[in-house]
Amino acid sequence: MSSSKPSKPNSKATALPIQHADIEWKNNVPYSKYFDDVYYSTTNGYQESEYNFQQQSSLKSRWQNHASQQTFTIIETGFGSGLNFFATWKNWRNTEKKPKHLYFISTELYPLKLQHIQHAINDWPELTPFLNEFMDQYPPPTQGFHQRQFSADNLTLLLLFGDATERLTEMTHPADTWFLDGFNPKKNPDLWSSALFQQINRLSKADTNLATYTSSIEVQRKLAAINFDVEKRPGYGKKREMLVATRNLKQPPNSNPNTSNANSTNTTSNTSNTNTNTNTNNARPDHTLSQNSPVKGASIPTAQADKKPWFNIQSPVKSTEKSAVIIGAGIAGMCCAASLAQRGWNVTVLEKNNDCAKEGSGNPWGALYTRFNTYPSPVNQFFQSSFNFSVGYMNALHKQAPLENFWNPCGLLQCAFSDKEEEQLRALAKSGFWPKSLLSYKTPTQASAIAGVKIDRPGLWIPSSGLVSPRGLCQFILKQHPNIQLRCNQHVATLTPIKKKQQDYWQLLDSDSKLISESQIVIIANAHAAHELNPTRYLPVSQIRGQLSYFSCTETSKQLKTIVSYEGYILPSDRLTNNGHSHLLGATFHPKDNHLKLRKKDHQQNLLQLSRVSEDLAEQLGKNNASESLAGRVGFRCQSPDYLPMVGPIPVLDQFIADYAGLRVGKLKKDYPPGTYYPGLYCNVAHGSKGLISAPISAEIITSYIENSPQPLPEKLLHSVHPARFIIRKLKRREY
Ligand SMILES: Cc1cc2nc3c(=O)[nH]c(=O)nc-3n(C[C@H](O)[C@H](O)[C@H](O)COP(=O)(O)OP(=O)(O)OC[C@H]3O[C@@H](n4cnc5c(N)ncnc54)[C@H](O)[C@@H]3O)c2cc1C
Ligand SMILES: C[S@@+](CC[C@H](N)C(=O)[O-])C[C@H]1O[C@@H](n2cnc3c(N)ncnc32)[C@H](O)[C@@H]1O
């Protein structure tokens, strides 16, 4: 019955992968061998979920009472089979009077395998339509935030894989309602630790409520200590009692759940994580929390806010009209437009060219690609999260419109183009850090079988990757959303702040100072032209030239079935790329090079790069194509100095320099004020070589800033792409 203990996941550099749950079926109910407990009642899990969580938290009446809110947020501990999620989704769909958008945020340390979720939920046919929509959106078992959209229902699921307390420290958005469902506290005391209740305290509002199936005295005590009024109610089935609780902020906030009752003995474990559980099944996994969980009162908004006040925007502009203007109709601008339109905004996109996606996003096709590794630097974490997000995003969009030609999940082989690279890729696959479903190591013979052509080098097979047509995606977004208006041949030259009915607005003017548009909310998504506009003039963006080559195919090369990447990439020739007659080979990378025309030597370089992983293919394509007459495309990437995009509100440079002058003289811990930002102004630029993966998630980040809704990424990653980061770095280096 007991199973071997998985190693401890933690978020440090030596982090190990998330393990799937180890379960058995008892009376057709999943039973956890790690925790010696069932996931839900053996009487009827769905009825139990309805009773404990939906009814006892008064969810439907709370939705009605909060109908004027833009968003409603439920946070759950323990996603498990998703039963609570599916039940909530069904109720949400069937409730008329409710807030505009529901966020269901759920933590999970040991995700169930998808087939187990299917097995469990298929017991209730009324939930299968929801299960079917969810299935191809279930994320791979990797630590971190995984956001998934169910747009038709205005519902967002944010799965936080990893330990609940640890993940919640990375959240900034408070819950309207909590579902606490993490197994019996006696069997899983690590989850129900004081540190978790500190996070519940930090992430609760004045009227937040909570439901939990447990009636544990210890849980009652911890809830009371963080100012929740606790009430016992009859339990479901064989269970005598359960708890509901409502925030009561009449008492002064008490940040420490252990200090409310000096006489009570704390029988659960705490953050020191000594294994004090009473569970006799010693197979239960040990998951040490990192010790950096903040211990803060409810008034402290975020885990990092007090350390980095400059990233805090004090009062985001609320657009009374729910309309926004976006400058630039590349993939960054169009994904932002889609994200806002989806939430009921009217969006105007201003583009200087005569159509969308004519510049950086004008390539016919590109690859969804990032390098996976084990070192959790912000760059790695941001792009790896973006990759997973984009795969889910493309699959979901494509499901809505299967005949549209912007996505082909054909997989990608990342081939080792040098011996050193080969060693790194082999070590990465061996580390087990990434699940096999995401990437696996292949010998040249295996790689050749997958690719359909001869591959000389080993590499990683990433089956979820695929081809994206940025232009096709932009056109599809326009077609899909009638509330997006694209206005072409509109070159925005100036942004002028004005007051209208005491509200902040921006006027967008052309080079003759003629008014093009005005709006409370403006998003600058014009890539390296950001430095032409006053508020973003100082952003350190640079242009990097890239040349693509279109090589006519041969009979053999036509067999190529997947993307093959190395220092560059070759895309399969089937009818997706360039009408099926040629392969797209990319791409050169030349900073400080403004040459607009195709260059023969760049075509040769693209072919040379291919020859390092498939000599045969390169030779055939070379023979079939004279580089003098090759077609191709020149484009320019917009790059930041740290390779990450710039996504977020736009700081007022002079005010930043004045407010944070202390940083120039090493005063890092001074009591600094929050940052000063241009009201209603955001930027979304510098997507470098990876815009196809970074644009969709960046659009969600911008929307969350604008709507003040839960962010799709942990706070530290938001800071890593925050436009203010360069000012702060320069101040610390005394460059301002
Ligand atoms: C050769 C090459 C190959 C690439 N391959 C890949 C790949 O395989 N995978 C991948 O993920 N990424 C790839 N990229 C990168 C990716 O294409 C970019 O990151 C992405 O297209 C950037 O999108 P964007 O919307 O930020 O910029 P853009 O597409 O350049 O859009 C900016 C828009 O703003 C408009 N504009 C500018 N100023 C104004 C103004 N003042 N008023 C109105 N409009 C304005 C421009 O006309 C333009 O349409 C590649 C890039 C190149 C160049
Ligand atoms: C009772 S089950 C949840 C049932 C679930 N709500 C459902 O609808 O199926 C408890 C879940 O909590 C998860 N869990 C246990 N300890 C955890 C921790 N420290 N952090 C996050 N999740 C945890 C378990 O893996 C399990 O999936």
CSV table of C-alpha atoms in Angstrom, one decimal, residues 369-371 377-384 386 540-544 589-591 637-647 685-695 698 717 720-722 725-726 729 733:
chain,number,residue,atom,x,y,z
A,369,TYR,CA,10.9,27.4,-29.0
A,370,THR,CA,12.9,28.0,-25.8
A,371,ARG,CA,15.9,26.3,-24.3
A,377,SER,CA,17.2,32.3,-13.5
A,378,PRO,CA,14.4,34.8,-14.3
A,379,VAL,CA,15.2,34.6,-18.0
A,380,ASN,CA,14.9,30.8,-18.0
A,381,GLN,CA,11.8,30.8,-15.8
A,382,PHE,CA,10.0,33.5,-17.8
A,383,PHE,CA,10.6,31.8,-21.1
A,384,GLN,CA,9.9,28.3,-19.9
A,386,SER,CA,5.8,31.4,-21.6
A,540,PRO,CA,17.0,50.5,-23.8
A,541,VAL,CA,15.8,48.7,-26.9
A,542,SER,CA,18.0,47.7,-29.8
A,543,GLN,CA,17.3,46.2,-33.2
A,544,ILE,CA,18.7,42.9,-34.4
A,589,PHE,CA,21.3,37.2,-35.9
A,590,HIS,CA,23.1,40.5,-36.5
A,591,PRO,CA,23.0,43.4,-34.1
A,637,ARG,CA,13.9,41.8,-33.6
A,638,CYS,CA,13.6,44.3,-30.8
A,639,GLN,CA,15.8,43.3,-28.0
A,640,SER,CA,16.5,44.5,-24.4
A,641,PRO,CA,19.9,44.2,-22.7
A,642,ASP,CA,18.8,41.3,-20.5
A,643,TYR,CA,16.9,39.5,-23.3
A,644,LEU,CA,13.6,39.8,-21.5
A,645,PRO,CA,10.7,41.8,-22.8
A,646,MET,CA,9.4,45.0,-21.2
A,647,VAL,CA,5.9,44.4,-20.0
A,685,VAL,CA,7.9,45.5,-26.3
A,686,ALA,CA,11.3,43.8,-26.7
A,687,HIS,CA,10.2,40.3,-27.5
A,688,GLY,CA,13.5,39.6,-29.1
A,689,SER,CA,13.8,36.2,-30.8
A,690,LYS,CA,11.0,34.6,-28.9
A,691,GLY,CA,7.9,36.8,-29.5
A,692,LEU,CA,5.8,33.8,-30.4
A,693,ILE,CA,6.1,32.4,-26.9
A,694,SER,CA,6.3,35.7,-24.9
A,695,ALA,CA,3.6,37.7,-26.6
A,698,SER,CA,2.6,39.2,-21.9
A,717,LEU,CA,8.9,37.1,-12.8
A,720,SER,CA,11.9,40.6,-14.1
A,721,VAL,CA,10.0,41.9,-17.2
A,722,HIS,CA,8.9,45.2,-15.5
A,725,ARG,CA,13.9,47.6,-13.9
A,726,PHE,CA,16.4,49.4,-16.1
A,729,ARG,CA,19.7,49.1,-12.2
A,733,ARG,CA,25.2,51.7,-11.0
